Amino acid sequence: MEIREKGSEFLKEELHKAQKELKLKDEECERLSKVREQLEQELEELTASLFEEAHKMVREANMKQAASEKQLKEAWGKIDMLQAEVTALKTLVITSTPASPNRELHPQLLSPTKAGPRKGHLRHKSTSSALCPVVCPAAGHILTPDKEGKEVDTALFAEFQAWRESPTLDKSSPFLERVYREDVGPCLDFTMQELSALVRTAVEDNTLTIEPVASQTPPTVKVATVEYGSTNTCALSGLARACRHRIRLGDSESHYYISPSSRARITAVCNFFTYIRYIQQGLVRQDEPMFWEIMRLRKEMSLAKLGFFPQEA
């Protein structure tokens, strides 16, 4: 009996020990299971984060590529324009020699018989010169008119000289206020008033883009675009016209189709602001050519407003 009791106690102790070890192993398994679940969750979150970051990097790269392509296209356009201007200037300079001077570069060399009487100006009786220079009494400058019969407006030239001392795009300047009132405002005054105001703001901020419709290439990044008007209706005038160009305002993805006449009006104003910015940046220095170039650009705005524009190829 005593041996049996001792054997029973020994078995109970072993059973208790085994149950205790099993409980510890169950607890360890439960802890490891929680660790595994936590690791799986963290792995899923990390994978999702990596995919999101990768998509973001690809999207940003595509946007940068699209912006770079746009800047490259604009740069090539400016280069082409500058090359054309340089070629024209070289042609004028090369064709002018001491033995055979270019008459367009040196209008004072025209003979009295070829020059003919100029409206608003007097001819010298001497054969040494053909034109009498015009003097601006307000500024004390001598402005020599060419064969087109130009005559300076002394009040306007005085306003120009005052603005020239400190070039600015501020419309409070009497000179620019006059240009805005007489040329820029009327030239950008379209039938669709709300869109006209947006176009004027974009032109002033230099954020307006004109794109040819026929040569559009699909963008690298697919974004939702909104188009107003159609290739047969101008969004600015509302008239049924063949629209070969469209405009975009700032960073907006909305496009507006415009007729050749509307494009000519916008382009004329943009050319004026481009030249004004050149002056502001100090790229143009001689006052007399500068003044007459501004007058030519104002003339272009007036002609565009009246409906004159070059025929598109």
CSV table of C-alpha atoms in Angstrom, one decimal:
chain,number,residue,atom,x,y,z
A,1,MET,CA,0.0,0.0,0.0
A,2,GLU,CA,2.8,2.4,0.9
A,3,ILE,CA,4.5,1.7,-2.5
A,4,ARG,CA,1.3,2.2,-4.3
A,5,GLU,CA,0.6,5.6,-2.6
A,6,LYS,CA,4.1,6.8,-3.3
A,7,GLY,CA,3.7,5.8,-7.0
A,8,SER,CA,0.4,7.6,-7.1
A,9,GLU,CA,1.9,10.8,-5.7
A,10,PHE,CA,4.8,10.6,-8.1
A,11,LEU,CA,2.4,10.3,-11.1
A,12,LYS,CA,0.3,13.2,-9.8
A,13,GLU,CA,3.5,15.3,-9.5
A,14,GLU,CA,4.5,14.4,-13.0
A,15,LEU,CA,1.0,15.1,-14.3
A,16,HIS,CA,1.0,18.5,-12.6
A,17,LYS,CA,4.4,19.3,-14.0
A,18,ALA,CA,3.3,18.2,-17.5
A,19,GLN,CA,0.2,20.4,-17.2
A,20,LYS,CA,2.3,23.3,-16.1
A,21,GLU,CA,4.7,22.9,-19.0
A,22,LEU,CA,1.8,22.6,-21.4
A,23,LYS,CA,0.3,25.8,-20.1
A,24,LEU,CA,3.6,27.6,-20.6
A,25,LYS,CA,3.8,26.3,-24.1
A,26,ASP,CA,0.2,27.4,-24.8
A,27,GLU,CA,1.1,30.9,-23.6
A,28,GLU,CA,4.2,30.9,-25.7
A,29,CYS,CA,2.3,29.8,-28.8
A,30,GLU,CA,-0.3,32.6,-28.1
A,31,ARG,CA,2.4,35.2,-27.8
A,32,LEU,CA,4.2,34.0,-30.9
A,33,SER,CA,0.8,34.1,-32.8
A,34,LYS,CA,0.2,37.7,-31.7
A,35,VAL,CA,3.8,38.6,-32.8
A,36,ARG,CA,3.1,37.0,-36.2
A,37,GLU,CA,-0.1,38.8,-36.7
A,38,GLN,CA,1.6,42.1,-35.8
A,39,LEU,CA,4.4,41.4,-38.2
A,40,GLU,CA,1.9,40.6,-41.0
A,41,GLN,CA,0.0,43.8,-40.3
A,42,GLU,CA,3.2,45.9,-40.4
A,43,LEU,CA,4.3,44.1,-43.6
A,44,GLU,CA,0.9,44.9,-45.2
A,45,GLU,CA,1.1,48.6,-44.1
A,46,LEU,CA,4.7,48.8,-45.3
A,47,THR,CA,3.9,47.3,-48.7
A,48,ALA,CA,1.0,49.7,-49.1
A,49,SER,CA,3.1,52.6,-48.2
A,50,LEU,CA,5.9,51.5,-50.6
A,51,PHE,CA,3.4,51.2,-53.4
A,52,GLU,CA,1.8,54.6,-52.7
A,53,GLU,CA,5.3,56.2,-52.5
A,54,ALA,CA,6.3,54.5,-55.8
A,55,HIS,CA,3.1,55.7,-57.5
A,56,LYS,CA,3.7,59.2,-56.1
A,57,MET,CA,7.3,59.3,-57.4
A,58,VAL,CA,6.2,58.1,-60.9
A,59,ARG,CA,3.4,60.7,-60.9
A,60,GLU,CA,5.8,63.5,-59.9
A,61,ALA,CA,8.3,62.3,-62.5
A,62,ASN,CA,5.7,62.3,-65.2
A,63,MET,CA,4.6,65.8,-64.2
A,64,LYS,CA,8.1,67.1,-64.2
A,65,GLN,CA,8.7,65.5,-67.6
A,66,ALA,CA,5.6,67.1,-69.0
A,67,ALA,CA,6.6,70.5,-67.6
A,68,SER,CA,10.1,70.1,-69.0
A,69,GLU,CA,8.7,69.2,-72.4
A,70,LYS,CA,6.5,72.3,-72.3
A,71,GLN,CA,9.4,74.5,-71.3
A,72,LEU,CA,11.5,73.0,-74.0
A,73,LYS,CA,8.8,73.6,-76.6
A,74,GLU,CA,8.5,77.2,-75.4
A,75,ALA,CA,12.2,77.7,-75.5
A,76,TRP,CA,12.4,76.3,-79.1
A,77,GLY,CA,9.7,78.8,-80.1
A,78,LYS,CA,11.6,81.7,-78.6
A,79,ILE,CA,14.8,80.5,-80.2
A,80,ASP,CA,13.1,80.3,-83.6
A,81,MET,CA,11.8,83.8,-83.1
A,82,LEU,CA,15.2,85.2,-82.1
A,83,GLN,CA,16.9,83.4,-84.9
A,84,ALA,CA,14.4,84.9,-87.4
A,85,GLU,CA,15.1,88.4,-85.9
A,86,VAL,CA,18.9,87.9,-86.0
A,87,THR,CA,18.6,86.7,-89.6
A,88,ALA,CA,16.6,89.8,-90.6
A,89,LEU,CA,19.0,92.1,-88.9
A,90,LYS,CA,22.0,90.4,-90.5
A,91,THR,CA,20.4,90.8,-93.9
A,92,LEU,CA,19.9,94.5,-93.3
A,93,VAL,CA,23.5,95.0,-92.1
A,94,ILE,CA,25.1,92.8,-94.8
A,95,THR,CA,23.3,94.6,-97.6
A,96,SER,CA,24.5,98.0,-96.3
A,97,THR,CA,28.0,99.0,-97.4
A,98,PRO,CA,29.7,102.4,-97.8
A,99,ALA,CA,29.6,102.0,-101.6
A,100,SER,CA,25.9,100.9,-101.6
A,101,PRO,CA,24.2,101.8,-98.3
A,102,ASN,CA,20.9,100.2,-97.4
A,103,ARG,CA,18.2,102.8,-97.8
A,104,GLU,CA,16.0,101.3,-95.1
A,105,LEU,CA,18.8,101.5,-92.5
A,106,HIS,CA,19.7,105.1,-93.6
A,107,PRO,CA,16.6,106.9,-94.7
A,108,GLN,CA,18.5,110.2,-94.5
A,109,LEU,CA,20.4,109.1,-97.6
A,110,LEU,CA,17.3,109.2,-99.8
A,111,SER,CA,17.4,111.9,-102.4
A,112,PRO,CA,14.7,114.6,-102.4
A,113,THR,CA,13.3,113.3,-105.6
A,114,LYS,CA,12.9,109.8,-104.3
A,115,ALA,CA,11.9,110.7,-100.8
A,116,GLY,CA,9.0,112.9,-101.9
A,117,PRO,CA,7.2,115.4,-99.6
A,118,ARG,CA,6.4,114.1,-96.1
A,119,LYS,CA,3.1,115.0,-94.6
A,120,GLY,CA,3.7,117.0,-91.4
A,121,HIS,CA,7.4,117.5,-92.1
A,122,LEU,CA,9.5,119.9,-94.2
A,123,ARG,CA,12.1,119.1,-96.8
A,124,HIS,CA,15.5,120.7,-96.8
A,125,LYS,CA,16.3,122.8,-99.8
A,126,SER,CA,19.9,121.5,-99.6
A,127,THR,CA,20.6,118.2,-101.3
A,128,SER,CA,22.7,117.0,-98.3
A,129,SER,CA,19.7,115.7,-96.5
A,130,ALA,CA,16.1,114.9,-97.3
A,131,LEU,CA,14.2,115.2,-94.0
A,132,CYS,CA,14.0,117.8,-91.2
A,133,PRO,CA,14.3,116.2,-87.8
A,134,VAL,CA,11.4,116.7,-85.4
A,135,VAL,CA,12.3,118.1,-82.0
A,136,CYS,CA,10.4,117.1,-78.9
A,137,PRO,CA,10.4,120.3,-76.8
A,138,ALA,CA,9.2,118.5,-73.6
A,139,ALA,CA,12.3,116.2,-73.5
A,140,GLY,CA,14.7,118.0,-75.8
A,141,HIS,CA,15.2,114.9,-78.0
A,142,ILE,CA,15.5,114.9,-81.8
A,143,LEU,CA,13.3,112.2,-83.4
A,144,THR,CA,14.0,111.6,-87.0
A,145,PRO,CA,10.9,110.4,-88.9
A,146,ASP,CA,11.4,107.8,-91.6
A,147,LYS,CA,9.7,107.3,-95.0
A,148,GLU,CA,6.4,106.3,-93.4
A,149,GLY,CA,5.9,109.9,-92.3
A,150,LYS,CA,5.9,109.4,-88.5
A,151,GLU,CA,5.4,112.4,-86.2
A,152,VAL,CA,5.9,112.2,-82.5
A,153,ASP,CA,3.1,113.2,-80.1
A,154,THR,CA,5.0,115.4,-77.7
A,155,ALA,CA,2.7,114.8,-74.7
A,156,LEU,CA,2.8,111.0,-75.2
A,157,PHE,CA,6.6,111.1,-75.6
A,158,ALA,CA,6.9,113.1,-72.4
A,159,GLU,CA,4.8,110.4,-70.6
A,160,PHE,CA,7.0,107.8,-72.1
A,161,GLN,CA,10.2,109.5,-70.9
A,162,ALA,CA,8.8,109.8,-67.4
A,163,TRP,CA,7.9,106.1,-67.4
A,164,ARG,CA,11.3,105.2,-69.0
A,165,GLU,CA,13.2,106.6,-66.0
A,166,SER,CA,11.7,103.8,-63.8
A,167,PRO,CA,10.1,101.2,-66.1
A,168,THR,CA,7.3,99.3,-64.3
A,169,LEU,CA,4.2,97.3,-65.2
A,170,ASP,CA,2.1,99.4,-62.7
A,171,LYS,CA,-1.0,100.8,-64.4
A,172,SER,CA,-0.8,103.9,-62.3
A,173,SER,CA,1.8,105.2,-64.6
A,174,PRO,CA,0.3,107.8,-67.0
A,175,PHE,CA,2.0,106.3,-70.0
A,176,LEU,CA,0.8,102.7,-69.3
A,177,GLU,CA,-2.6,103.9,-68.1
A,178,ARG,CA,-3.1,105.5,-71.5
A,179,VAL,CA,-2.0,102.3,-73.3
A,180,TYR,CA,-4.4,100.3,-71.2
A,181,ARG,CA,-7.2,102.7,-71.8
A,182,GLU,CA,-6.7,103.2,-75.6
A,183,ASP,CA,-5.3,99.8,-76.7
A,184,VAL,CA,-5.0,96.9,-74.3
A,185,GLY,CA,-8.5,97.2,-72.8
A,186,PRO,CA,-10.4,97.6,-76.2
A,187,CYS,CA,-8.2,94.9,-77.8
A,188,LEU,CA,-9.1,92.3,-75.1
A,189,ASP,CA,-12.8,93.4,-74.8
A,190,PHE,CA,-14.5,90.3,-76.2
A,191,THR,CA,-18.2,89.4,-76.3
A,192,MET,CA,-17.8,86.9,-73.5
A,193,GLN,CA,-17.0,89.4,-70.7
A,194,GLU,CA,-16.2,86.9,-67.9
A,195,LEU,CA,-13.7,85.0,-70.0
A,196,SER,CA,-12.3,88.3,-71.4
A,197,ALA,CA,-11.4,89.3,-67.8
A,198,LEU,CA,-9.7,86.0,-67.2
A,199,VAL,CA,-7.7,86.3,-70.4
A,200,ARG,CA,-6.6,89.9,-69.6
A,201,THR,CA,-5.4,88.8,-66.1
A,202,ALA,CA,-3.5,85.8,-67.6
A,203,VAL,CA,-1.8,88.1,-70.2
A,204,GLU,CA,-0.8,90.6,-67.5
A,205,ASP,CA,0.6,87.8,-65.4
A,206,ASN,CA,2.3,86.2,-68.4
A,207,THR,CA,0.6,82.8,-67.7
A,208,LEU,CA,-1.5,82.5,-70.9
A,209,THR,CA,-0.6,79.7,-73.3
A,210,ILE,CA,-1.7,79.5,-77.0
A,211,GLU,CA,-1.6,76.0,-78.5
A,212,PRO,CA,-2.2,74.9,-82.1
A,213,VAL,CA,-5.2,72.5,-82.2
A,214,ALA,CA,-3.9,70.3,-85.1
A,215,SER,CA,-0.5,69.5,-83.6
A,216,GLN,CA,-1.6,68.5,-80.1
A,217,THR,CA,0.3,65.5,-78.6
A,218,PRO,CA,-1.2,63.4,-75.8
A,219,PRO,CA,0.3,64.4,-72.4
A,220,THR,CA,2.4,62.0,-70.5
A,221,VAL,CA,0.1,62.2,-67.4
A,222,LYS,CA,-3.5,61.6,-68.1
A,223,VAL,CA,-5.5,64.3,-66.4
A,224,ALA,CA,-9.1,65.4,-66.8
A,225,THR,CA,-9.3,68.3,-69.3
A,226,VAL,CA,-12.3,70.6,-69.9
A,227,GLU,CA,-12.7,72.2,-73.3
A,228,TYR,CA,-14.9,75.2,-74.1
A,229,GLY,CA,-16.3,76.0,-77.5
A,230,SER,CA,-15.3,73.8,-80.4
A,231,THR,CA,-13.1,73.9,-83.5
A,232,ASN,CA,-16.0,75.7,-85.2
A,233,THR,CA,-17.0,78.1,-82.4
A,234,CYS,CA,-14.8,80.8,-80.8
A,235,ALA,CA,-15.1,80.8,-77.0
A,236,LEU,CA,-14.3,84.5,-76.8
A,237,SER,CA,-16.5,85.9,-79.5
A,238,GLY,CA,-19.2,83.2,-79.5
A,239,LEU,CA,-19.1,83.3,-83.3
A,240,ALA,CA,-19.0,80.4,-85.7
A,241,ARG,CA,-15.4,80.4,-86.9
A,242,ALA,CA,-12.8,77.9,-87.8
A,243,CYS,CA,-10.6,77.7,-84.6
A,244,ARG,CA,-7.1,76.4,-85.2
A,245,HIS,CA,-5.8,77.4,-81.8
A,246,ARG,CA,-6.9,77.2,-78.2
A,247,ILE,CA,-5.7,78.9,-75.0
A,248,ARG,CA,-5.0,77.8,-71.5
A,249,LEU,CA,-5.0,80.1,-68.5
A,250,GLY,CA,-2.3,79.6,-66.0
A,251,ASP,CA,-2.0,76.0,-64.6
A,252,SER,CA,-5.7,75.3,-65.4
A,253,GLU,CA,-6.4,72.2,-67.5
A,254,SER,CA,-9.4,74.0,-69.2
A,255,HIS,CA,-8.9,74.9,-72.8
A,256,TYR,CA,-10.8,77.5,-74.9
A,257,TYR,CA,-10.9,77.4,-78.7
A,258,ILE,CA,-10.3,80.7,-80.3
A,259,SER,CA,-10.7,82.1,-83.8
A,260,PRO,CA,-7.8,83.6,-85.9
A,261,SER,CA,-9.1,87.1,-85.1
A,262,SER,CA,-9.2,86.5,-81.4
A,263,ARG,CA,-5.8,84.9,-81.5
A,264,ALA,CA,-4.4,88.0,-83.4
A,265,ARG,CA,-5.8,90.3,-80.7
A,266,ILE,CA,-4.4,88.3,-77.8
A,267,THR,CA,-1.0,87.9,-79.6
A,268,ALA,CA,-0.8,91.7,-80.3
A,269,VAL,CA,-1.3,92.4,-76.6
A,270,CYS,CA,1.2,89.7,-75.6
A,271,ASN,CA,3.8,91.1,-77.9
A,272,PHE,CA,3.4,94.5,-76.3
A,273,PHE,CA,3.8,93.2,-72.8
A,274,THR,CA,6.8,91.1,-73.9
A,275,TYR,CA,8.6,94.2,-75.2
A,276,ILE,CA,7.7,96.2,-72.1
A,277,ARG,CA,9.3,93.5,-70.0
A,278,TYR,CA,12.4,93.6,-72.2
A,279,ILE,CA,12.6,97.3,-71.4
A,280,GLN,CA,12.1,96.7,-67.7
A,281,GLN,CA,14.9,94.1,-67.7
A,282,GLY,CA,17.3,96.5,-69.4
A,283,LEU,CA,17.5,94.5,-72.7
A,284,VAL,CA,16.5,97.6,-74.8
A,285,ARG,CA,18.3,100.9,-74.2
A,286,GLN,CA,17.9,103.4,-77.0
A,287,ASP,CA,15.0,105.7,-76.4
A,288,GLU,CA,14.0,106.7,-79.9
A,289,PRO,CA,13.8,103.2,-81.4
A,290,MET,CA,12.2,102.0,-78.2
A,291,PHE,CA,9.5,104.6,-78.4
A,292,TRP,CA,8.7,103.9,-82.1
A,293,GLU,CA,8.6,100.2,-81.5
A,294,ILE,CA,6.0,100.7,-78.7
A,295,MET,CA,4.0,102.8,-81.2
A,296,ARG,CA,4.3,100.0,-83.7
A,297,LEU,CA,3.0,97.5,-81.2
A,298,ARG,CA,0.1,99.9,-80.3
A,299,LYS,CA,-0.7,100.1,-84.0
A,300,GLU,CA,-0.8,96.3,-84.2
A,301,MET,CA,-3.2,96.2,-81.3
A,302,SER,CA,-5.4,98.8,-83.0
A,303,LEU,CA,-5.4,96.9,-86.2
A,304,ALA,CA,-6.2,93.6,-84.5
A,305,LYS,CA,-9.1,95.2,-82.6
A,306,LEU,CA,-10.4,96.5,-86.0
A,307,GLY,CA,-10.4,93.0,-87.4
A,308,PHE,CA,-7.2,92.9,-89.4
A,309,PHE,CA,-5.0,89.8,-88.9
A,310,PRO,CA,-2.6,87.8,-91.0
A,311,GLN,CA,-4.0,84.9,-92.8
A,312,GLU,CA,-2.9,81.5,-91.4
A,313,ALA,CA,-1.3,79.0,-93.6
